[in-house]
Short mmCIF file of C-alpha atoms in Angstrom, two decimals:
data_model
loop_
_atom_site.label_atom_id
_atom_site.label_comp_id
_atom_site.label_asym_id
_atom_site.label_seq_id
_atom_site.Cartn_x
_atom_site.Cartn_y
_atom_site.Cartn_z
CA UNK I 1 35.26 -45.11 -22.33
CA UNK I 2 37.35 -42.12 -22.18
CA UNK I 3 39.64 -42.97 -25.19
CA UNK I 4 42.82 -40.01 -26.92
CA UNK I 5 41.89 -41.80 -30.09
CA UNK I 6 40.03 -39.66 -32.37
CA UNK I 7 35.54 -40.11 -32.30
CA UNK I 8 33.91 -42.65 -34.62
CA UNK I 9 31.68 -40.70 -36.75
CA UNK I 10 28.76 -40.01 -35.01
CA UNK I 11 29.76 -40.78 -31.84
CA UNK I 12 31.71 -38.61 -28.36
CA UNK I 13 33.57 -40.57 -26.43
CA UNK I 14 36.23 -38.08 -26.14
CA UNK I 15 33.98 -35.47 -25.42
CA UNK I 16 33.64 -34.56 -21.79
CA UNK I 17 30.65 -34.61 -18.59
CA UNK I 18 29.97 -31.18 -19.62
CA UNK I 19 29.70 -31.50 -23.13
CA UNK I 20 26.93 -34.28 -22.66
CA UNK I 21 25.32 -32.77 -19.58
CA UNK I 22 25.59 -29.23 -21.89
CA UNK I 23 23.95 -30.99 -24.81
CA UNK I 24 20.67 -32.50 -22.94
CA UNK I 25 19.78 -28.96 -21.20
CA UNK I 26 21.14 -29.99 -17.29
CA UNK I 27 23.88 -27.41 -16.94
CA UNK I 28 26.58 -27.67 -13.91
CA UNK I 29 26.81 -25.40 -12.00
CA UNK I 30 30.49 -24.16 -10.97
CA UNK I 31 29.93 -22.79 -8.38
CA UNK I 32 28.28 -23.89 -4.77
CA UNK I 33 23.93 -22.97 -4.29
CA UNK I 34 22.02 -22.47 -1.07
CA UNK I 35 20.14 -25.28 -3.00
CA UNK I 36 23.35 -27.49 -3.28
CA UNK I 37 24.05 -27.48 0.38
CA UNK I 38 20.54 -28.42 0.82
CA UNK I 39 20.36 -31.46 -1.10
CA UNK I 40 23.84 -32.83 0.23
CA UNK I 41 23.62 -32.01 3.42
CA UNK I 42 20.39 -33.96 3.63
CA UNK I 43 21.68 -36.54 1.24
CA UNK I 44 24.43 -36.92 4.03
CA UNK I 45 22.48 -37.42 6.62
CA UNK I 46 20.16 -40.19 5.49
CA UNK I 47 23.47 -41.89 4.42
CA UNK I 48 24.67 -41.85 7.51
CA UNK I 49 21.27 -43.20 9.32
CA UNK I 50 21.11 -45.98 6.31
CA UNK I 51 24.61 -47.38 6.97
CA UNK I 52 23.76 -47.24 10.56
CA UNK I 53 20.55 -48.96 10.99
CA UNK I 54 21.27 -51.72 8.67
CA UNK I 55 25.02 -52.43 10.25
CA UNK I 56 23.03 -52.54 13.60
CA UNK I 57 20.61 -55.07 11.88
CA UNK I 58 23.18 -56.94 10.28
CA UNK I 59 24.86 -57.69 13.44
CA UNK I 60 21.40 -58.45 15.82
CA UNK I 61 21.30 -61.01 13.09
CA UNK I 62 24.37 -62.28 13.68
CA UNK I 63 24.15 -62.06 16.66
CA UNK I 64 20.88 -63.95 17.78
CA UNK I 65 20.62 -67.70 17.07
CA UNK I 66 17.63 -67.02 16.80
CA UNK I 67 17.58 -65.28 14.08
CA UNK I 68 19.22 -68.13 12.33
CA UNK I 69 16.53 -69.21 9.85
CA UNK I 70 16.01 -68.21 5.76
CA UNK I 71 14.08 -65.62 6.51
CA UNK I 72 16.32 -63.85 9.05
CA UNK I 73 19.39 -64.32 5.83
CA UNK I 74 16.95 -62.59 3.20
CA UNK I 75 16.44 -60.01 5.69
CA UNK I 76 20.04 -59.31 6.55
CA UNK I 77 21.04 -59.47 2.79
CA UNK I 78 19.01 -57.13 2.78
CA UNK I 79 20.29 -54.81 4.66
CA UNK I 80 23.43 -55.41 3.16
CA UNK I 81 21.85 -54.21 0.07
CA UNK I 82 20.28 -51.45 1.73
CA UNK I 83 23.85 -50.60 3.35
CA UNK I 84 26.10 -50.42 -0.36
CA UNK I 85 22.45 -48.49 -1.68
CA UNK I 86 23.67 -45.94 2.06
CA UNK I 87 27.15 -46.00 0.69
CA UNK I 88 26.60 -45.36 -2.48
CA UNK I 89 24.52 -42.42 -2.03
CA UNK I 90 26.97 -41.07 -0.11
CA UNK I 91 30.20 -41.63 -2.50
CA UNK I 92 27.41 -39.15 -4.89
CA UNK I 93 27.24 -37.09 -2.65
CA UNK I 94 31.30 -35.97 -2.79
CA UNK I 95 30.92 -36.94 -6.33
CA UNK I 96 27.79 -34.12 -7.44
CA UNK I 97 26.93 -30.99 -7.93
CA UNK I 98 30.07 -28.35 -8.86
CA UNK I 99 32.39 -31.47 -8.76
CA UNK I 100 30.65 -32.98 -10.98
CA UNK I 101 32.64 -31.06 -13.92
CA UNK I 102 35.70 -32.85 -12.37
CA UNK I 103 34.22 -36.10 -13.65
CA UNK I 104 35.58 -38.44 -15.93
CA UNK I 105 33.13 -40.63 -18.24
CA UNK I 106 34.79 -43.70 -16.19
CA UNK I 107 33.84 -42.54 -13.09
CA UNK I 108 29.76 -40.75 -14.10
CA UNK I 109 29.30 -44.13 -15.21
CA UNK I 110 30.74 -45.95 -11.82
CA UNK I 111 28.31 -43.02 -10.05
CA UNK I 112 25.87 -44.34 -11.60
CA UNK I 113 26.18 -48.14 -11.60
CA UNK I 114 26.81 -48.35 -8.08
CA UNK I 115 23.10 -46.40 -7.42
CA UNK I 116 21.66 -49.15 -9.84
CA UNK I 117 22.75 -52.14 -8.47
CA UNK I 118 22.19 -51.20 -5.12
CA UNK I 119 18.86 -49.65 -5.87
CA UNK I 120 18.13 -53.13 -7.61
CA UNK I 121 18.97 -55.53 -4.77
CA UNK I 122 17.43 -53.97 -3.05
CA UNK I 123 14.24 -54.26 -4.67
CA UNK I 124 15.25 -58.08 -5.57
CA UNK I 125 15.43 -58.76 -2.04
CA UNK I 126 11.82 -57.39 -1.02
CA UNK I 127 10.57 -59.80 -3.68
CA UNK I 128 12.96 -62.50 -2.16
CA UNK I 129 11.01 -61.58 1.06
CA UNK I 130 7.55 -61.66 -0.27
CA UNK I 131 8.31 -64.81 -2.16
CA UNK I 132 9.62 -66.25 1.24
CA UNK I 133 7.05 -65.22 3.29
CA UNK I 134 4.44 -66.67 0.32
CA UNK I 135 5.65 -70.15 0.73
CA UNK I 136 6.34 -70.22 4.23
CA UNK I 137 2.50 -68.98 5.05
CA UNK I 138 1.07 -71.56 2.92
CA UNK I 139 2.95 -74.52 3.78
CA UNK I 140 1.82 -73.75 7.00
CA UNK I 141 5.09 -73.72 9.08
CA UNK I 142 7.16 -71.39 11.28
CA UNK I 143 9.99 -71.35 9.23
CA UNK I 144 10.80 -72.13 5.85
CA UNK I 145 12.66 -75.75 5.34
CA UNK I 146 14.54 -74.20 2.54
CA UNK I 147 18.46 -74.68 2.87
CA UNK I 148 21.31 -72.81 4.03
CA UNK I 149 22.73 -73.93 0.31
CA UNK I 150 19.62 -72.70 -1.48
CA UNK I 151 18.87 -69.69 0.58
CA UNK I 152 23.10 -68.78 -0.50
CA UNK I 153 22.26 -69.66 -4.18
CA UNK I 154 19.16 -67.13 -4.31
CA UNK I 155 21.31 -64.37 -2.38
CA UNK I 156 24.50 -64.79 -4.88
CA UNK I 157 21.91 -64.81 -7.99
CA UNK I 158 19.95 -61.08 -6.43
CA UNK I 159 23.72 -59.89 -6.68
CA UNK I 160 24.31 -61.28 -10.15
CA UNK I 161 21.04 -59.66 -11.50
CA UNK I 162 21.66 -56.26 -9.57
CA UNK I 163 25.80 -56.06 -11.28
CA UNK I 164 24.38 -57.08 -14.44
CA UNK I 165 21.65 -54.34 -14.07
CA UNK I 166 24.17 -51.48 -13.08
CA UNK I 167 26.91 -52.13 -15.51
CA UNK I 168 24.59 -52.17 -18.54
CA UNK I 169 24.48 -48.37 -19.01
CA UNK I 170 28.89 -48.86 -19.42
CA UNK I 171 28.17 -51.87 -21.67
CA UNK I 172 26.50 -50.08 -24.57
CA UNK I 173 23.19 -49.05 -23.91
CA UNK I 174 24.11 -45.16 -23.78
CA UNK I 175 24.19 -42.18 -25.66
CA UNK I 176 27.38 -41.42 -26.60
CA UNK I 177 27.26 -42.28 -30.06
CA UNK I 178 22.84 -40.96 -30.11
CA UNK I 179 23.18 -37.74 -28.55
CA UNK I 180 19.39 -37.11 -29.47
CA UNK I 181 18.79 -40.17 -27.63
CA UNK I 182 20.56 -38.56 -24.43
CA UNK I 183 18.14 -38.53 -20.99
CA UNK I 184 18.10 -35.06 -19.41
CA UNK I 185 18.26 -37.13 -15.38
CA UNK I 186 21.10 -38.66 -16.85
CA UNK I 187 22.72 -37.28 -19.63
CA UNK I 188 24.88 -40.05 -20.49
CA UNK I 189 21.86 -42.52 -20.06
CA UNK I 190 19.95 -43.63 -23.50
CA UNK I 191 16.17 -42.86 -22.99
CA UNK I 192 15.07 -46.15 -23.76
CA UNK I 193 17.64 -47.44 -20.90
CA UNK I 194 14.86 -44.97 -18.44
CA UNK I 195 12.34 -46.77 -19.93
CA UNK I 196 13.58 -50.31 -19.18
CA UNK I 197 14.50 -49.80 -15.85
CA UNK I 198 11.28 -47.51 -14.65
CA UNK I 199 8.82 -49.80 -16.00
CA UNK I 200 11.25 -52.72 -14.60
CA UNK I 201 10.34 -52.02 -10.74
CA UNK I 202 7.39 -50.91 -11.39
CA UNK I 203 6.88 -54.33 -12.85
CA UNK I 204 8.58 -56.31 -9.73
CA UNK I 205 6.44 -54.06 -7.08
CA UNK I 206 3.29 -54.59 -8.74
CA UNK I 207 4.31 -58.90 -8.08
CA UNK I 208 5.40 -57.62 -4.50
CA UNK I 209 1.10 -56.22 -4.32
CA UNK I 210 0.49 -59.15 -5.98
CA UNK I 211 1.90 -61.81 -3.35
CA UNK I 212 1.08 -59.96 -0.08
CA UNK I 213 -2.83 -59.29 -1.50
CA UNK I 214 -2.87 -63.60 -1.66
CA UNK I 215 -1.28 -63.85 1.75
CA UNK I 216 -3.88 -61.31 2.73
CA UNK I 217 -7.19 -62.55 1.08
CA UNK I 218 -5.61 -66.50 2.41
CA UNK I 219 -4.51 -65.37 6.35
CA UNK I 220 -7.90 -63.85 6.24
CA UNK I 221 -10.41 -66.71 4.85
CA UNK I 222 -8.37 -68.80 7.53
CA UNK I 223 -8.42 -67.03 10.01
CA UNK I 224 -11.89 -66.80 10.03
CA UNK I 225 -12.29 -70.02 10.40
CA UNK I 226 -10.47 -70.40 13.20
CA UNK I 227 -12.43 -67.92 15.00
CA UNK I 228 -14.64 -70.21 16.02
CA UNK I 229 -11.51 -72.15 17.43
CA UNK I 230 -9.46 -69.09 19.11
CA UNK I 231 -11.12 -65.97 20.99
CA UNK I 232 -12.42 -63.28 19.27
CA UNK I 233 -9.87 -60.80 20.92
CA UNK I 234 -7.29 -63.00 19.16
CA UNK I 235 -8.69 -63.29 15.94
CA UNK I 236 -8.76 -59.54 15.59
CA UNK I 237 -5.25 -59.49 16.62
CA UNK I 238 -4.44 -61.55 13.99
CA UNK I 239 -6.55 -59.68 11.11
CA UNK I 240 -4.69 -56.14 12.46
CA UNK I 241 -1.27 -57.23 12.77
CA UNK I 242 -1.45 -58.67 9.10
CA UNK I 243 -3.70 -55.47 7.47
CA UNK I 244 -0.79 -53.48 9.79
CA UNK I 245 2.53 -55.15 8.61
CA UNK I 246 1.22 -55.42 4.83
CA UNK I 247 0.17 -51.16 4.69
CA UNK I 248 3.28 -50.95 6.12
CA UNK I 249 5.57 -52.25 3.59
CA UNK I 250 3.38 -51.52 0.45
CA UNK I 251 2.32 -48.10 1.27
CA UNK I 252 6.52 -47.27 3.03
CA UNK I 253 7.28 -49.38 -0.77
CA UNK I 254 4.91 -46.91 -3.37
CA UNK I 255 5.90 -43.68 -1.17
CA UNK I 256 9.61 -43.93 -1.29
CA UNK I 257 9.85 -45.29 -4.96
CA UNK I 258 6.86 -44.24 -7.05
CA UNK I 259 8.19 -40.39 -6.45
CA UNK I 260 11.29 -41.61 -8.20
CA UNK I 261 9.91 -44.37 -11.12
CA UNK I 262 7.57 -41.98 -11.91
CA UNK I 263 10.17 -38.76 -12.91
CA UNK I 264 12.44 -41.75 -14.55
CA UNK I 265 9.59 -42.41 -16.51
CA UNK I 266 8.54 -39.28 -17.77
CA UNK I 267 11.88 -38.14 -18.74
CA UNK I 268 13.16 -41.78 -20.53
CA UNK I 269 9.31 -40.85 -22.34
CA UNK I 270 10.80 -37.23 -23.20
CA UNK I 271 8.08 -35.28 -21.46
CA UNK I 272 9.76 -31.62 -22.05
CA UNK I 273 6.34 -30.10 -20.45
CA UNK I 274 7.16 -31.87 -16.63
CA UNK I 275 10.28 -30.12 -15.85
CA UNK I 276 11.76 -33.59 -14.79
CA UNK I 277 14.92 -31.13 -13.29
CA UNK I 278 12.92 -29.71 -10.29
CA UNK I 279 12.20 -32.41 -8.97
CA UNK I 280 15.17 -35.15 -9.08
CA UNK I 281 16.96 -34.94 -6.00
CA UNK I 282 13.94 -34.74 -3.75
CA UNK I 283 12.61 -38.61 -5.85
CA UNK I 284 16.07 -39.90 -5.59
CA UNK I 285 17.12 -38.79 -1.79
CA UNK I 286 13.31 -40.07 -1.17
CA UNK I 287 13.42 -43.60 -3.00
CA UNK I 288 16.80 -43.76 -0.67
CA UNK I 289 14.87 -43.17 2.71
CA UNK I 290 13.84 -46.11 1.70
CA UNK I 291 17.16 -47.96 2.47
CA UNK I 292 16.16 -47.43 5.64
CA UNK I 293 12.51 -47.50 6.52
CA UNK I 294 13.22 -51.58 5.79
CA UNK I 295 14.85 -51.95 8.64
CA UNK I 296 12.28 -50.31 10.54
CA UNK I 297 9.15 -52.34 9.40
CA UNK I 298 10.74 -55.98 9.51
CA UNK I 299 12.82 -55.80 12.03
CA UNK I 300 12.04 -53.07 14.54
CA UNK I 301 8.50 -54.93 14.86
CA UNK I 302 10.08 -57.70 16.26
CA UNK I 303 10.75 -57.24 19.68
CA UNK I 304 13.52 -59.67 20.32
CA UNK I 305 15.08 -57.95 17.31
CA UNK I 306 14.21 -54.69 19.40
CA UNK I 307 15.68 -56.31 22.69
CA UNK I 308 19.41 -57.39 20.90
CA UNK I 309 19.50 -53.87 19.59
CA UNK I 310 19.08 -52.73 22.91
CA UNK I 311 21.75 -55.10 23.75
CA UNK I 312 24.09 -53.96 21.25
CA UNK I 313 23.95 -50.97 21.84
CA UNK I 314 24.04 -51.14 25.40
CA UNK I 315 27.13 -53.54 24.71
CA UNK I 316 25.48 -55.90 26.57
CA UNK I 317 26.98 -58.51 25.37
CA UNK I 318 25.74 -61.05 28.28
CA UNK I 319 23.96 -63.95 26.78
CA UNK I 320 22.90 -65.65 29.34
CA UNK I 321 20.52 -62.73 30.62
CA UNK I 322 19.24 -62.42 26.79
CA UNK I 323 17.59 -66.78 26.34
CA UNK I 324 16.19 -66.18 29.72
CA UNK I 325 13.21 -63.39 28.66
CA UNK I 326 10.52 -64.80 26.43
CA UNK I 327 10.28 -64.31 22.51
CA UNK I 328 7.48 -62.21 22.37
CA UNK I 329 6.27 -60.01 19.12
CA UNK I 330 4.96 -59.54 15.26
CA UNK I 331 5.91 -63.49 14.19
CA UNK I 332 4.92 -65.71 11.03
CA UNK I 333 3.22 -68.92 13.78
CA UNK I 334 0.90 -71.93 12.64
CA UNK I 335 -2.12 -72.74 14.09
CA UNK I 336 -1.03 -76.40 15.82
CA UNK I 337 0.63 -73.36 18.10
CA UNK I 338 -2.41 -71.85 19.15
CA UNK I 339 -4.09 -74.61 19.70
CA UNK I 340 -1.46 -76.78 22.10
CA UNK I 341 -1.87 -73.32 23.80
CA UNK I 342 -5.50 -73.69 23.83
CA UNK I 343 -5.63 -77.16 25.56
CA UNK I 344 -2.91 -76.32 27.79
CA UNK I 345 -5.59 -73.83 28.85
CA UNK I 346 -9.09 -75.94 28.43
CA UNK I 347 -8.51 -79.59 27.81
CA UNK I 348 -11.63 -79.63 26.14
CA UNK I 349 -11.03 -78.36 23.32
CA UNK I 350 -10.33 -80.26 20.35
CA UNK I 351 -7.27 -80.07 17.97
CA UNK I 352 -7.81 -78.42 14.78
CA UNK I 353 -5.65 -78.58 11.50
CA UNK I 354 -3.16 -75.74 11.67
CA UNK I 355 -3.55 -72.70 9.06
CA UNK I 356 -0.43 -70.14 9.24
CA UNK I 357 -1.18 -66.41 10.62
CA UNK I 358 0.64 -63.77 11.22
CA UNK I 359 0.09 -63.16 14.84
CA UNK I 360 1.64 -61.64 17.98
CA UNK I 361 2.30 -64.36 20.93
CA UNK I 362 1.67 -63.97 24.00
CA UNK I 363 4.13 -64.42 27.12
CA UNK I 364 4.23 -63.93 30.54
CA UNK I 365 4.28 -60.49 31.70
CA UNK I 366 7.79 -60.33 30.92
CA UNK I 367 10.29 -57.25 32.25
CA UNK I 368 10.02 -55.17 28.81
CA UNK I 369 11.16 -53.31 26.87
#
């Protein structure tokens, strides 16, 4: 990308990064401003939180054998993607602001590719989790019967697709030979690529919304059918937990991703009146926050996961104690388990066909958390 030969007519391969920034109207400051300090400090804080929280999730899944199931392998891969996202943003914090001037075009594309790859991997992992939950619930299973090999294939496919998406601009979808098509936020990216990337992610979000909506409608319908076989309180708790989980997943995703995607889309469409540079860095930091919100949504609501976190943080490696603590928390289960417990409490209750639901498992009063 950086060459010593003469430029091809109409191309600017030998121009510096500053040339493209000035051509797109995104001026690089030669000195550090208060705004730059705030953005970099805030960004680094978010990065360290992302890295720490996702390392904790990965360690918990590796340590606790109760998490050695397909859904947790996907959540572990989601943690890897978010960890990579944190590292990518941390790398960017040391190559932004006045430091951008010293970058070669190759290092600039590398910086952007790392971010694109990590964020794409995170979104694809969220989609994989949604599809896995859909399959499990509609097949009335506690855990997916997907083999470890198939899960591994899915994980490899996620990362291959994410890497390809990250390398697309480097492989030619840039504006080095089309200066008028350069974006404002990413001065060496083509506006058409920004539109493509933003629309693709918004479409992925729409698919996730459709999947979780279908799960919600199905579980709500089945929970009404099973209400005559379970206590009214348990029925209400089941519906409430599902609504709370779905609203947290969708709400946080929308809040973290939509502003950045909209700003990218507006920049790609060439909206000069939108002043995208004013909101660029704040939107990107907010999008990065999704990487540490994911562990909270998918892991911190599980009491077994929280208990494992405490053991790791307190350096308690005694597995025997952990095995004696009853399982509790938000889990995906089947009605067969409910009927079994109900018959144990009241032998007169008749059995019914199993229907998968999300509920909070009851356990003897723990020495808890």
